XYZ file of C-alpha atoms in Angstrom:
324
model
C 69.426 21.304 6.185
C 66.517 19.652 7.956
C 64.674 16.492 6.849
C 61.080 15.937 7.945
C 58.557 13.145 7.322
C 54.913 14.286 7.423
C 52.163 11.671 7.745
C 48.897 12.388 5.923
C 46.839 10.668 8.617
C 43.155 9.681 8.241
C 42.792 10.885 4.632
C 43.025 9.407 1.128
C 46.427 10.580 -0.218
C 45.073 10.390 -3.785
C 42.632 13.217 -2.937
C 45.474 15.221 -1.361
C 47.929 14.734 -4.267
C 45.284 15.362 -6.938
C 44.652 13.706 -10.294
C 48.023 12.974 -11.926
C 49.687 14.508 -8.826
C 48.455 17.945 -9.956
C 48.031 19.201 -6.383
C 51.449 17.889 -5.383
C 53.105 19.698 -8.318
C 51.357 22.908 -7.315
C 52.515 22.539 -3.694
C 56.096 21.976 -4.880
C 55.871 25.153 -7.006
C 54.764 27.135 -3.932
C 57.914 26.037 -2.063
C 60.778 26.193 -4.622
C 63.457 26.225 -1.883
C 62.314 22.881 -0.474
C 62.820 19.355 -1.800
C 59.458 17.616 -1.509
C 58.904 13.909 -2.187
C 55.764 11.803 -1.708
C 55.311 8.107 -1.134
C 51.941 6.630 -0.210
C 50.640 8.806 2.671
C 54.041 10.240 3.704
C 55.581 13.508 2.513
C 59.343 13.861 2.865
C 60.624 17.449 2.894
C 64.228 18.708 3.011
C 65.147 22.367 3.552
C 65.999 25.046 6.086
C 64.248 24.931 9.447
C 62.034 28.006 9.044
C 60.710 27.082 5.586
C 60.165 23.453 6.637
C 58.165 24.549 9.697
C 55.909 26.789 7.576
C 55.443 23.985 5.032
C 54.564 21.483 7.755
C 51.932 23.840 9.209
C 50.330 24.406 5.793
C 50.326 20.685 4.962
C 48.546 19.988 8.266
C 45.930 22.647 7.424
C 45.463 21.081 3.967
C 45.163 17.615 5.540
C 42.479 18.907 7.954
C 40.660 20.470 4.985
C 40.556 17.108 3.140
C 39.499 15.330 6.339
C 36.603 17.740 6.873
C 35.425 18.300 3.296
C 36.521 15.060 1.565
C 38.163 17.109 -1.189
C 40.577 19.948 -1.910
C 40.897 22.204 -4.972
C 43.817 24.195 -6.324
C 41.986 27.336 -5.144
C 41.783 25.832 -1.628
C 45.530 25.078 -1.680
C 46.308 28.686 -2.585
C 43.952 30.043 0.088
C 45.427 27.818 2.811
C 49.023 28.592 1.867
C 48.241 32.316 1.906
C 46.561 32.052 5.314
C 43.073 32.763 3.961
C 39.716 31.052 4.548
C 38.523 28.685 1.840
C 35.016 28.861 0.355
C 33.998 25.774 2.354
C 35.172 27.364 5.619
C 32.816 30.270 4.956
C 29.775 27.926 4.948
C 28.046 28.021 8.334
C 26.220 25.233 10.113
C 27.622 22.214 8.226
C 27.918 19.062 10.356
C 30.128 17.224 7.848
C 30.538 17.154 4.064
C 29.531 14.441 1.612
C 32.095 12.922 -0.760
C 30.840 15.285 -3.461
C 31.579 18.259 -1.189
C 27.929 18.953 -0.344
C 27.497 20.367 3.184
C 25.346 18.130 5.370
C 23.461 20.412 7.749
C 20.012 21.007 9.169
C 17.324 21.750 6.627
C 14.458 22.311 9.024
C 13.795 23.632 12.520
C 13.447 20.146 14.033
C 16.609 18.882 12.331
C 18.448 21.765 14.017
C 16.850 20.688 17.309
C 18.444 17.248 16.796
C 21.872 18.857 16.278
C 21.414 21.046 19.369
C 20.227 18.062 21.435
C 23.333 16.109 20.425
C 25.499 18.925 21.813
C 23.759 19.069 25.187
C 22.477 15.540 25.901
C 24.019 12.063 26.112
C 20.846 10.315 24.983
C 18.506 11.544 22.259
C 15.236 10.137 20.907
C 14.450 11.377 17.371
C 11.006 10.245 16.226
C 9.180 11.060 13.017
C 7.963 9.848 9.607
C 10.082 8.531 6.753
C 12.291 11.051 4.954
C 12.771 13.513 7.819
C 16.539 12.895 7.921
C 16.596 11.301 11.400
C 19.047 8.517 10.561
C 21.135 10.402 7.988
C 21.681 13.421 10.235
C 22.394 11.183 13.250
C 25.091 9.337 11.289
C 26.532 12.675 10.147
C 26.825 13.751 13.800
C 28.556 10.444 14.610
C 31.015 10.833 11.705
C 31.787 14.389 12.870
C 32.548 13.120 16.388
C 34.861 10.463 14.961
C 36.703 12.974 12.777
C 37.107 15.357 15.705
C 38.264 12.426 17.918
C 35.647 13.155 20.576
C 34.573 9.517 20.104
C 36.700 6.478 19.349
C 34.079 4.483 17.466
C 30.639 4.483 15.884
C 28.200 1.650 16.635
C 25.106 1.410 14.436
C 22.318 -1.066 15.091
C 18.857 -2.069 13.890
C 16.348 -4.721 14.939
C 16.307 -7.276 12.077
C 12.566 -7.806 11.760
C 11.429 -5.519 8.925
C 11.288 -8.142 6.153
C 9.275 -10.569 8.221
C 11.634 -13.438 7.258
C 13.582 -15.678 9.608
C 17.340 -15.209 9.228
C 17.813 -18.973 9.139
C 15.948 -19.217 5.847
C 18.017 -16.564 4.101
C 21.004 -17.678 1.968
C 24.690 -17.181 2.840
C 26.693 -16.811 6.039
C 25.645 -14.571 8.979
C 27.053 -11.405 7.350
C 25.171 -12.139 4.102
C 21.985 -12.678 6.087
C 22.084 -9.492 8.163
C 23.571 -7.031 5.644
C 20.264 -6.398 3.784
C 18.708 -5.184 7.071
C 21.627 -2.833 7.674
C 22.089 -1.524 4.108
C 20.479 1.918 4.785
C 23.187 2.510 7.420
C 25.929 1.546 4.961
C 24.387 3.870 2.358
C 24.589 6.892 4.682
C 28.202 6.130 5.674
C 29.233 5.647 2.030
C 27.989 9.173 1.298
C 30.345 10.657 3.924
C 33.448 8.438 4.070
C 35.550 7.249 1.080
C 34.880 3.544 0.420
C 38.455 2.355 1.031
C 38.638 4.292 4.308
C 35.183 3.070 5.349
C 36.108 -0.578 4.771
C 39.328 -0.086 6.747
C 37.338 1.424 9.634
C 34.896 -1.507 9.561
C 37.765 -4.043 9.461
C 39.383 -2.316 12.479
C 35.981 -2.111 14.241
C 36.200 1.667 14.480
C 32.784 1.537 12.799
C 30.578 -1.363 13.873
C 27.265 -2.214 12.210
C 25.259 -5.035 13.762
C 21.708 -6.210 14.497
C 20.325 -5.295 17.890
C 20.596 -8.888 19.154
C 24.410 -8.563 18.964
C 24.376 -5.832 21.640
C 23.461 -8.134 24.528
C 26.151 -8.392 27.211
C 28.222 -5.486 25.869
C 29.173 -2.194 27.544
C 29.338 0.557 24.915
C 32.000 3.128 25.899
C 33.816 5.964 24.072
C 31.322 5.720 21.232
C 28.454 7.294 19.359
C 25.752 4.607 19.316
C 22.726 4.812 17.022
C 19.706 2.513 17.227
C 17.717 2.916 14.017
C 14.115 1.746 13.381
C 13.605 1.475 17.144
C 9.828 1.198 16.713
C 10.503 -2.468 15.895
C 12.083 -3.240 19.274
C 10.256 -4.989 22.077
C 10.246 -3.599 25.603
C 12.945 -6.081 26.655
C 15.136 -5.244 23.651
C 15.104 -1.468 24.052
C 15.653 -1.741 27.803
C 18.630 -4.052 27.151
C 20.035 -1.650 24.544
C 19.722 1.562 26.575
C 21.370 -0.035 29.609
C 24.456 -0.934 27.526
C 25.546 2.729 27.797
C 29.104 3.193 29.118
C 31.432 6.134 29.805
C 31.910 8.952 27.238
C 29.083 7.618 25.096
C 26.173 9.266 23.323
C 23.142 7.265 22.195
C 20.716 8.335 19.488
C 17.494 6.353 19.088
C 15.470 6.921 15.903
C 12.106 5.556 14.927
C 8.791 6.019 13.162
C 5.744 4.975 15.168
C 3.656 4.725 11.966
C 5.816 1.873 10.629
C 5.771 -0.793 13.348
C 6.451 -4.282 11.948
C 6.064 -6.195 15.211
C 3.262 -8.762 15.706
C -0.024 -7.064 16.642
C 0.024 -8.431 20.188
C 3.537 -7.013 20.833
C 3.786 -3.398 21.999
C 6.638 -1.318 20.569
C 9.531 -0.837 22.987
C 10.077 2.648 21.579
C 6.531 3.669 22.512
C 7.074 2.437 26.083
C 10.501 4.163 26.330
C 9.106 7.496 25.107
C 6.523 7.443 27.898
C 8.722 6.003 30.639
C 11.767 8.243 30.121
C 10.068 11.640 29.776
C 11.472 13.992 32.388
C 14.669 11.981 32.920
C 17.593 14.407 33.175
C 20.172 14.072 30.384
C 17.704 12.744 27.786
C 16.393 14.884 24.914
C 13.354 14.181 22.731
C 13.038 15.519 19.189
C 9.753 15.016 17.356
C 9.780 15.456 13.582
C 6.815 15.823 11.251
C 5.860 16.217 7.580
C 7.465 19.688 7.439
C 10.888 18.078 8.040
C 10.721 15.664 5.095
C 13.759 16.303 2.907
C 13.270 13.609 0.268
C 11.389 14.066 -3.005
C 8.377 16.387 -2.586
C 6.100 13.421 -3.404
C 7.147 11.745 -0.119
C 5.408 14.515 1.863
C 2.226 14.014 -0.159
C 2.403 10.220 0.240
C 2.811 10.495 4.023
C -0.188 12.856 4.213
C -2.303 10.603 1.981
C -1.652 7.586 4.211
C -2.409 9.652 7.341
C -5.745 10.746 5.824
C -6.484 7.140 4.857
C -5.759 5.859 8.378
C -7.893 8.633 9.862
C -10.880 7.645 7.678
C -10.492 3.975 8.648
C -10.541 4.889 12.354
C -13.618 7.094 11.853
C -15.399 4.251 10.024
C -14.439 1.787 12.784
C -15.775 4.165 15.434
C -19.047 4.596 13.506
C -19.446 0.813 13.297
C -18.854 0.453 17.058
C -21.372 3.210 17.849
C -24.052 1.555 15.637
C -23.712 -1.677 17.548
């Protein structure tokens, strides 16, 4: 008789075992000749060598299923143990899956361009209006890389200027002060990684979320690095950030040139970078527009209304200049 201990690594064992251990009971029923015991994230199995080897292979496939899709059903367990594809495996084009099991994938031509650019380039600029999925899809690509172990960590950053308030005047310690600026990044991660696992990754610095100012002096290696809201960087800030790039690292820079919160006399670092870096080998540029907006249908109409409004203001200003 052989005794084996199988570690359910990188997943929530509660999801694997099922509500009231329903999945575990089903797995035991599929292998009546084996003694199977579970404690925390370790399965202990006792039986003959051949049956134990088959069981270990199927458990690993079930673990990978939970890791990829954040869930597993009794139907999935049966499919995997019978060597068949699950329903989720039949879905094409998914980057990762949300906690509810929803496939996160491209929903427009330009979103697919972002995915393709991530595969071929080490630095990507994704620019477009609000709601086009720039940040969300970028974080999904980073989570996928982490799950597939092609990157050791995710580093997410934003310039902390949007609210127009000085950090010193905000209540609480440094974390309390900067978290409101970074909340959209937390929101995206919480949709893709179970909360307990996410907190553990943050505690172990596998996932790092910090304001742009915290990047100075660092070399960012073995990571997927995302700079969000880059339209609010100065020239010095974006140059500092992009030159932090180390070995085995991919950088994604996202921004919306219609939402610059910098003082009027300060030119956006993103605008300068887009012009300066065009034609540089290894850098991809993805430009998104109203057709890529994947939020509520009203968002598309709102974006268009503001564009029309801005256009009229410019026309009126030009008329006034011509009269004088």
